[in-house]
Short mmCIF file of C-alpha atoms in Angstrom, two decimals:
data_model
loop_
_atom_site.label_atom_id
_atom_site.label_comp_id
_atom_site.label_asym_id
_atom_site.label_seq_id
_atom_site.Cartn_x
_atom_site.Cartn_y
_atom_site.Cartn_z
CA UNK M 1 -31.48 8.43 -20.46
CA UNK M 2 -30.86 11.46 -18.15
CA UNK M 3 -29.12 14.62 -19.63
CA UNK M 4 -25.87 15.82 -18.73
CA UNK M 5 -25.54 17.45 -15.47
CA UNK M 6 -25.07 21.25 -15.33
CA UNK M 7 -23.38 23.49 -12.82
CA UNK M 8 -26.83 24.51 -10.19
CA UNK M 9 -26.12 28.43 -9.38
CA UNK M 10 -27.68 29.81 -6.74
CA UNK M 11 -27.91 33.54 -6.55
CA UNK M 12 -29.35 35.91 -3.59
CA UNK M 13 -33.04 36.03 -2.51
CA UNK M 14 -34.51 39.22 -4.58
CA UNK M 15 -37.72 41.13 -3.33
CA UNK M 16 -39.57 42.23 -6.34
CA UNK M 17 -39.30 46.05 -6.81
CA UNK M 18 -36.35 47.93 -6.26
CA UNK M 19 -35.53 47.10 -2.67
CA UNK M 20 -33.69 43.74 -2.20
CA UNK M 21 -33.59 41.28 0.70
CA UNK M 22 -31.48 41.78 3.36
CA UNK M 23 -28.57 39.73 3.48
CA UNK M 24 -28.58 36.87 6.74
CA UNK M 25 -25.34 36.65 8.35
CA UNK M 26 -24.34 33.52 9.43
CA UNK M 27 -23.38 33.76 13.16
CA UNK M 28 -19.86 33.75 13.35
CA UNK M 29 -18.44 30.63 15.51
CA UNK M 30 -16.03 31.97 19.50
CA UNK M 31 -12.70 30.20 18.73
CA UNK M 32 -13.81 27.60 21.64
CA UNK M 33 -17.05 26.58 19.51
CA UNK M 34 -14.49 26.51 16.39
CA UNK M 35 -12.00 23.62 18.39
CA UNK M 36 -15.62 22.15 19.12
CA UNK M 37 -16.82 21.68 15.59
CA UNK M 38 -13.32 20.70 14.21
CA UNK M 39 -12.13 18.26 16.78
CA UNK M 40 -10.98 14.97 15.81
CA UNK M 41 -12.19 11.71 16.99
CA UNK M 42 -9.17 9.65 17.62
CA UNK M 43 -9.90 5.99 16.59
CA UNK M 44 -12.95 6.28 14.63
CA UNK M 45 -13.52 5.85 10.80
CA UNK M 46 -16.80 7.02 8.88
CA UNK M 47 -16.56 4.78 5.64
CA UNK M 48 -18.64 5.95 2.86
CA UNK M 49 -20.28 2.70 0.01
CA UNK M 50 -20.35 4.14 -3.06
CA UNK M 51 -19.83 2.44 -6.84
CA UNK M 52 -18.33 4.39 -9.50
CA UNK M 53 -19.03 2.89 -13.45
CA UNK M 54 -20.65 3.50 -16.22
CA UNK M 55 -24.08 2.27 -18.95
CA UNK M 56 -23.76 2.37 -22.39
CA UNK M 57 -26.65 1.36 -24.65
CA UNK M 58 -25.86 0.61 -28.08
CA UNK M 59 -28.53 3.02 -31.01
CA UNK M 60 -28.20 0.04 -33.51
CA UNK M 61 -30.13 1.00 -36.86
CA UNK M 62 -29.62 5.16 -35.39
CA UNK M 63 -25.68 4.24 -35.07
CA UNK M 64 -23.50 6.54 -37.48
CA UNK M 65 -19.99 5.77 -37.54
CA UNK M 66 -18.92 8.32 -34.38
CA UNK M 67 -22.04 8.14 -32.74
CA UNK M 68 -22.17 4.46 -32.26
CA UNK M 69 -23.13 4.12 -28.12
CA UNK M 70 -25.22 6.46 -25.96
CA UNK M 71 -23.66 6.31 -22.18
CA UNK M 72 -23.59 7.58 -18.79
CA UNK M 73 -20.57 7.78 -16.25
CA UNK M 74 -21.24 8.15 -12.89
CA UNK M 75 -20.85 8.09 -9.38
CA UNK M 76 -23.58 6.56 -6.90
CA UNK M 77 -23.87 5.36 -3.67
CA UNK M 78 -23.78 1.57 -3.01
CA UNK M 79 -27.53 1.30 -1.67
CA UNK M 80 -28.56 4.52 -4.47
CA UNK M 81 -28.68 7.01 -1.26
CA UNK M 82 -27.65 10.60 -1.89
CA UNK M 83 -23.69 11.00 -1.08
CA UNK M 84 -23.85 14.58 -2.02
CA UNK M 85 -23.86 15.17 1.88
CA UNK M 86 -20.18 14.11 1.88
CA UNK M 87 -19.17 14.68 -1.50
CA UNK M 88 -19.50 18.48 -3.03
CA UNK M 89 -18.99 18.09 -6.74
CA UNK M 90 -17.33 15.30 -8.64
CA UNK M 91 -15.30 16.50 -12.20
CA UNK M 92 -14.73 14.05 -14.83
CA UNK M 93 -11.96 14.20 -17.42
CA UNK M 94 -13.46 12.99 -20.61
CA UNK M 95 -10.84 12.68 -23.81
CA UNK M 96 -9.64 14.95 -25.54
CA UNK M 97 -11.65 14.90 -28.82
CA UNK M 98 -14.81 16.03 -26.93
CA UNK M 99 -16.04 19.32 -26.41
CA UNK M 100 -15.16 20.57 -23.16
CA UNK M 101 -13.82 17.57 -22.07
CA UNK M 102 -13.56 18.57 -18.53
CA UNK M 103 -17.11 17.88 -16.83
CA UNK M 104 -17.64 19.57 -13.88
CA UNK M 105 -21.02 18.17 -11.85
CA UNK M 106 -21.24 20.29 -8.85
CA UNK M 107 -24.47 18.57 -6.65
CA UNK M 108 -26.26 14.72 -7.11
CA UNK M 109 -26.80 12.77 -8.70
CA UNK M 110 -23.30 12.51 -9.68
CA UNK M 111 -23.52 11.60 -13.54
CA UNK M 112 -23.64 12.63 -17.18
CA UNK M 113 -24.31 11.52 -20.25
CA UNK M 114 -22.65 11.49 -23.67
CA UNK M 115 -22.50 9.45 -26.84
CA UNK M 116 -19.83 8.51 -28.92
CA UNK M 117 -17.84 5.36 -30.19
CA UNK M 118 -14.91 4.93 -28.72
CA UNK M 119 -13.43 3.46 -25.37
CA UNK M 120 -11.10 5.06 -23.30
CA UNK M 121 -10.23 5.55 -19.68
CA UNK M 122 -12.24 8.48 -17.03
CA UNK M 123 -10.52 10.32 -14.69
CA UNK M 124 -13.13 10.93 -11.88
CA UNK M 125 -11.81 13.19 -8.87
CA UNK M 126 -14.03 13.70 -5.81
CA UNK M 127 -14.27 16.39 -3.61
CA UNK M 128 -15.37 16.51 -0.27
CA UNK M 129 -17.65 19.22 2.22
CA UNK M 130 -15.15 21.18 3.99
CA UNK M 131 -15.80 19.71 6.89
CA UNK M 132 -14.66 16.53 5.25
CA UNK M 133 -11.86 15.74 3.69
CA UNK M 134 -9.32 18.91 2.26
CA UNK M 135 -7.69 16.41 -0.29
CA UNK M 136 -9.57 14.94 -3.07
CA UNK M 137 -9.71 11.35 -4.08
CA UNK M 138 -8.74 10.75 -7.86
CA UNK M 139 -10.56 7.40 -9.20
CA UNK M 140 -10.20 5.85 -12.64
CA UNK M 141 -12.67 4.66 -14.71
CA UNK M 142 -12.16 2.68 -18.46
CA UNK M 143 -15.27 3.44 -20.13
CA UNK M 144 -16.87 0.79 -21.86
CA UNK M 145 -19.60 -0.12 -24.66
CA UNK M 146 -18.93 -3.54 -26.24
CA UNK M 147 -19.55 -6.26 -24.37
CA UNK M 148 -17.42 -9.42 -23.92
CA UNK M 149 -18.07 -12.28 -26.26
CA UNK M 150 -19.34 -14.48 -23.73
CA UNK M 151 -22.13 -11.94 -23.15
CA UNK M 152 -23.68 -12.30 -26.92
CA UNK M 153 -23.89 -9.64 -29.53
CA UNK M 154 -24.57 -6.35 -28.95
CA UNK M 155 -28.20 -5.44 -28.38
CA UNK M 156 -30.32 -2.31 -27.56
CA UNK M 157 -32.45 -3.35 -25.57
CA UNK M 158 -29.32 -4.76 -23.05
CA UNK M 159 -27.09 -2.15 -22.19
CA UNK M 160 -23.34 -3.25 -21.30
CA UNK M 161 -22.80 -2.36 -17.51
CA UNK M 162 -19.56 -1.99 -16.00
CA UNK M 163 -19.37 -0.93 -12.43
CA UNK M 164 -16.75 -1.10 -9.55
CA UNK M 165 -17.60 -1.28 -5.77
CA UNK M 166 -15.74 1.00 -3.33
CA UNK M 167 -15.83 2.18 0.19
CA UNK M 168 -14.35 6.36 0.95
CA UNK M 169 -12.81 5.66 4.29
CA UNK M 170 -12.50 9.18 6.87
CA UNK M 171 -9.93 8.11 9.58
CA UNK M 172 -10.55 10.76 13.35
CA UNK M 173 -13.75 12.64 11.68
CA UNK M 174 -14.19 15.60 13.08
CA UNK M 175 -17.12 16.16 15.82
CA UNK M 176 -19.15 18.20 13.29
CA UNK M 177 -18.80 16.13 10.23
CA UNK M 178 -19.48 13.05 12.33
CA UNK M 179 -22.60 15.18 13.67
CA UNK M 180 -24.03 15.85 10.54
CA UNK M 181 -23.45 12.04 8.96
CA UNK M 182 -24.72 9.85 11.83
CA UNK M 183 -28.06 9.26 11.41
CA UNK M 184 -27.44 9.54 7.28
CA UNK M 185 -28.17 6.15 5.44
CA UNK M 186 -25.53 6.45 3.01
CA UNK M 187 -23.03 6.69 5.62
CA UNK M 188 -21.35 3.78 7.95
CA UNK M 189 -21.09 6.04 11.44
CA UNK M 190 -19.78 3.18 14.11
CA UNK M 191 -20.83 3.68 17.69
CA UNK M 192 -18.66 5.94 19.82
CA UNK M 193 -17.17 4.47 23.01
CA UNK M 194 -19.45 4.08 26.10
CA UNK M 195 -19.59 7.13 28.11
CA UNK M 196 -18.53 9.29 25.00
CA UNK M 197 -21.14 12.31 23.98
CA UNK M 198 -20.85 14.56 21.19
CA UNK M 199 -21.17 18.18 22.79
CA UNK M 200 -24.29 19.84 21.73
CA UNK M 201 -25.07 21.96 18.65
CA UNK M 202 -23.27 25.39 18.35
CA UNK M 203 -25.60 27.91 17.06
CA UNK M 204 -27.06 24.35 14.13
CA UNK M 205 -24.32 23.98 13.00
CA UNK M 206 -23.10 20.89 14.67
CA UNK M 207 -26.74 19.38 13.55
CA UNK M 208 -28.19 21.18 10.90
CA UNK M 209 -31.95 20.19 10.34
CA UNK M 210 -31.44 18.11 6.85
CA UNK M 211 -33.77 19.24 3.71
CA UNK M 212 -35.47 15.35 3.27
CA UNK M 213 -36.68 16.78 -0.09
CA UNK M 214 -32.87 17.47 -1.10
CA UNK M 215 -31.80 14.52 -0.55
CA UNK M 216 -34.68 12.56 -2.64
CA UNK M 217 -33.49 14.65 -5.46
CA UNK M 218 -30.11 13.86 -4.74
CA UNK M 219 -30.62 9.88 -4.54
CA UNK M 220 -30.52 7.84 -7.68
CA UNK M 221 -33.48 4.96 -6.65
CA UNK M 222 -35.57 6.12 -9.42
CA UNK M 223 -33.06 7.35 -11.67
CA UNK M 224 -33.92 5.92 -14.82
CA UNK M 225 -30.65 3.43 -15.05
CA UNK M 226 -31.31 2.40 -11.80
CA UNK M 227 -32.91 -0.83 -13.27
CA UNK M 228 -29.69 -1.80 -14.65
CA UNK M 229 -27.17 -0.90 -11.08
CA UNK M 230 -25.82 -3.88 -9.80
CA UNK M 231 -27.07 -4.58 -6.63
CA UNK M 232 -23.65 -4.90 -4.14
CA UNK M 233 -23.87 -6.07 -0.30
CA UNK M 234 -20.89 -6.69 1.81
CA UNK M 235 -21.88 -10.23 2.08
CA UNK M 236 -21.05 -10.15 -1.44
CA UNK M 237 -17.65 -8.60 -1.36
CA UNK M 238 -16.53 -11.07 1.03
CA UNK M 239 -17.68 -13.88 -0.77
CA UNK M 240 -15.72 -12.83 -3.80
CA UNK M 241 -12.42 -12.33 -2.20
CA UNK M 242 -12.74 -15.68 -0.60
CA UNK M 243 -13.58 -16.81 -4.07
CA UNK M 244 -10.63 -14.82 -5.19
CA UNK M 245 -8.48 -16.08 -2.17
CA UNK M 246 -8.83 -20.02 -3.04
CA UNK M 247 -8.09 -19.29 -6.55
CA UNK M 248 -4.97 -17.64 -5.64
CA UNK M 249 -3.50 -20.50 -3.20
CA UNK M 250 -4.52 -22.94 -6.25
CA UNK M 251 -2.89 -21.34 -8.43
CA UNK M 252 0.22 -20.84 -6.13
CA UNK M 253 -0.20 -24.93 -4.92
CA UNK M 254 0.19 -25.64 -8.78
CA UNK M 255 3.25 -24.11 -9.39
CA UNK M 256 4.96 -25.54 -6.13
CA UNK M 257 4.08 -29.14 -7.86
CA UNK M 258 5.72 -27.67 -11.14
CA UNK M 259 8.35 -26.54 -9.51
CA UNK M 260 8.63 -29.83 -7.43
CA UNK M 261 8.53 -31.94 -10.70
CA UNK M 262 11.20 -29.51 -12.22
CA UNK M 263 13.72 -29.96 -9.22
CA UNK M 264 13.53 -33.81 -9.62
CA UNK M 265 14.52 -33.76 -13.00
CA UNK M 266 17.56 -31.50 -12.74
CA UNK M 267 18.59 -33.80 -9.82
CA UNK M 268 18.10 -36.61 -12.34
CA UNK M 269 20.16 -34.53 -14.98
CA UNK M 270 23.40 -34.28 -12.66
CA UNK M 271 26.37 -36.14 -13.38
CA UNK M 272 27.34 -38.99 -10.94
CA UNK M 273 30.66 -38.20 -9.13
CA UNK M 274 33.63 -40.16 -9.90
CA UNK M 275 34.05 -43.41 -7.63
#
């Protein structure tokens, strides 16, 4: 099971001896290059897959009476890329009776672990690169650990899995964010209208060259749970609100017939006027 995530600090760059490094200054940005980097693209949208849920395996013979379930929280991408390039550090509000129960993971994988007994509901908030988004997006999660009687008794070998599919949608990205996402695989980048260019890179920063071994590190594929993700396709999210569609317009057929059946009887039920 993988630990709890800790806050990654990074300090300066230190020579050994007494003299330090010096500092690199980033190049500052004319205000034209600034308008370049932060323009919006007007009817586009970068949507962003990503499942938020958590694993709990039950410690069975090891199980005291508040230690009951060890599980993990998290939030991944839908295909198990690394979203850290859009997301920045994801906080989750645990309940009260836990020490510090305000989690702060601040790079990927997004996750962390805890055990416990009870069930209660996660308060996951999101925030994005600052090229991104300035708002952050609030999700809610209801932890669970027993499973549903239909699924058998508990087990540990089994964990119970609860996840929920989502997509982050970014309406008129700006030039630089869409930049730095397009060739990304956890990212949906449409194509931009024929006879559109992006401008070219001001001083890399428009296309920074990516650290591949960051984002391996920042990926959950061989995360240890990964055996247990549910695998989610948007073939399969469109077969299940179809699914959830025909249910709906049986359900609301039904009660027209009820309410069909009901109306004949009342009409049965009125008096006859007076000849």
């Amino acid at each position: 099971m993988p630990n709890s995530s800790s806050t990654r600090k990074q300090g300066p760059d230190q020579l050994d001896g007494a003299a330090s490094a010096p500092k690199q200054q980033r190049p500052k940005l004319a205000d034209n290059e600034k308008k370049t980097v932060n323009k919006k693209l007007k009817d586009v949208e970068i949507s962003v897959p990503i499942v938020y849920g958590n694993i709990a395996f039950w410690l069975g013979k090891k199980a005291s009476e508040y230690q009951s379930h060890k599980w993990t929280v998290y939030v991944r991408g839908a295909t198990n890329e690394d979203i850290g390039v859009v997301i920045k550090r994801a906080v989750f509000q645990l309940h009260s009776s836990f020490n510090n129960p305000t989690r702060v993971v601040e790079s990927p994988p997004f996750e962390l672990s805890e055990a416990g007994w009870g069930e209660f509901e996660i308060a996951i908030t999101l925030y994005f690169h600052s090229d991104v988004c300035d708002k952050p997006l609030n999700l809610y999660h209801h932890l669970k650990l027993y499973p549903e009687e239909e699924s058998g008794p508990m087990s540990t070998k089994r964990p119970v899995v609860v996840e929920t599919y989502d997509e982050i949608v970014f309406s008129e990205p700006s030039e630089g964010f869409f930049a730095r996402v397009q060739n990304h695989p956890a990212v949906n980048v449409p194509r931009l209208p024929a006879g559109f260019n992006l401008p070219p890179p001001v001083c890399g920063i428009l296309v920074p060259v990516e650290d591949v071994n960051k984002r391996r590190r920042g990926d959950t594929k061989d995360n240890p749970l990964a055996q247990w993700y549910t695998k989610f396709s948007e073939a399969d999210e469109l077969s299940k609100f179809a699914a959830a569609r025909q249910q709906v317009q049986a359900h609301i057929a039904k009660l027209r017939r009820q309410l069909s059946v009901i109306d004949g009887q009342n009409q049965q039920l009125k008096p006859t006027s007076d000849q």
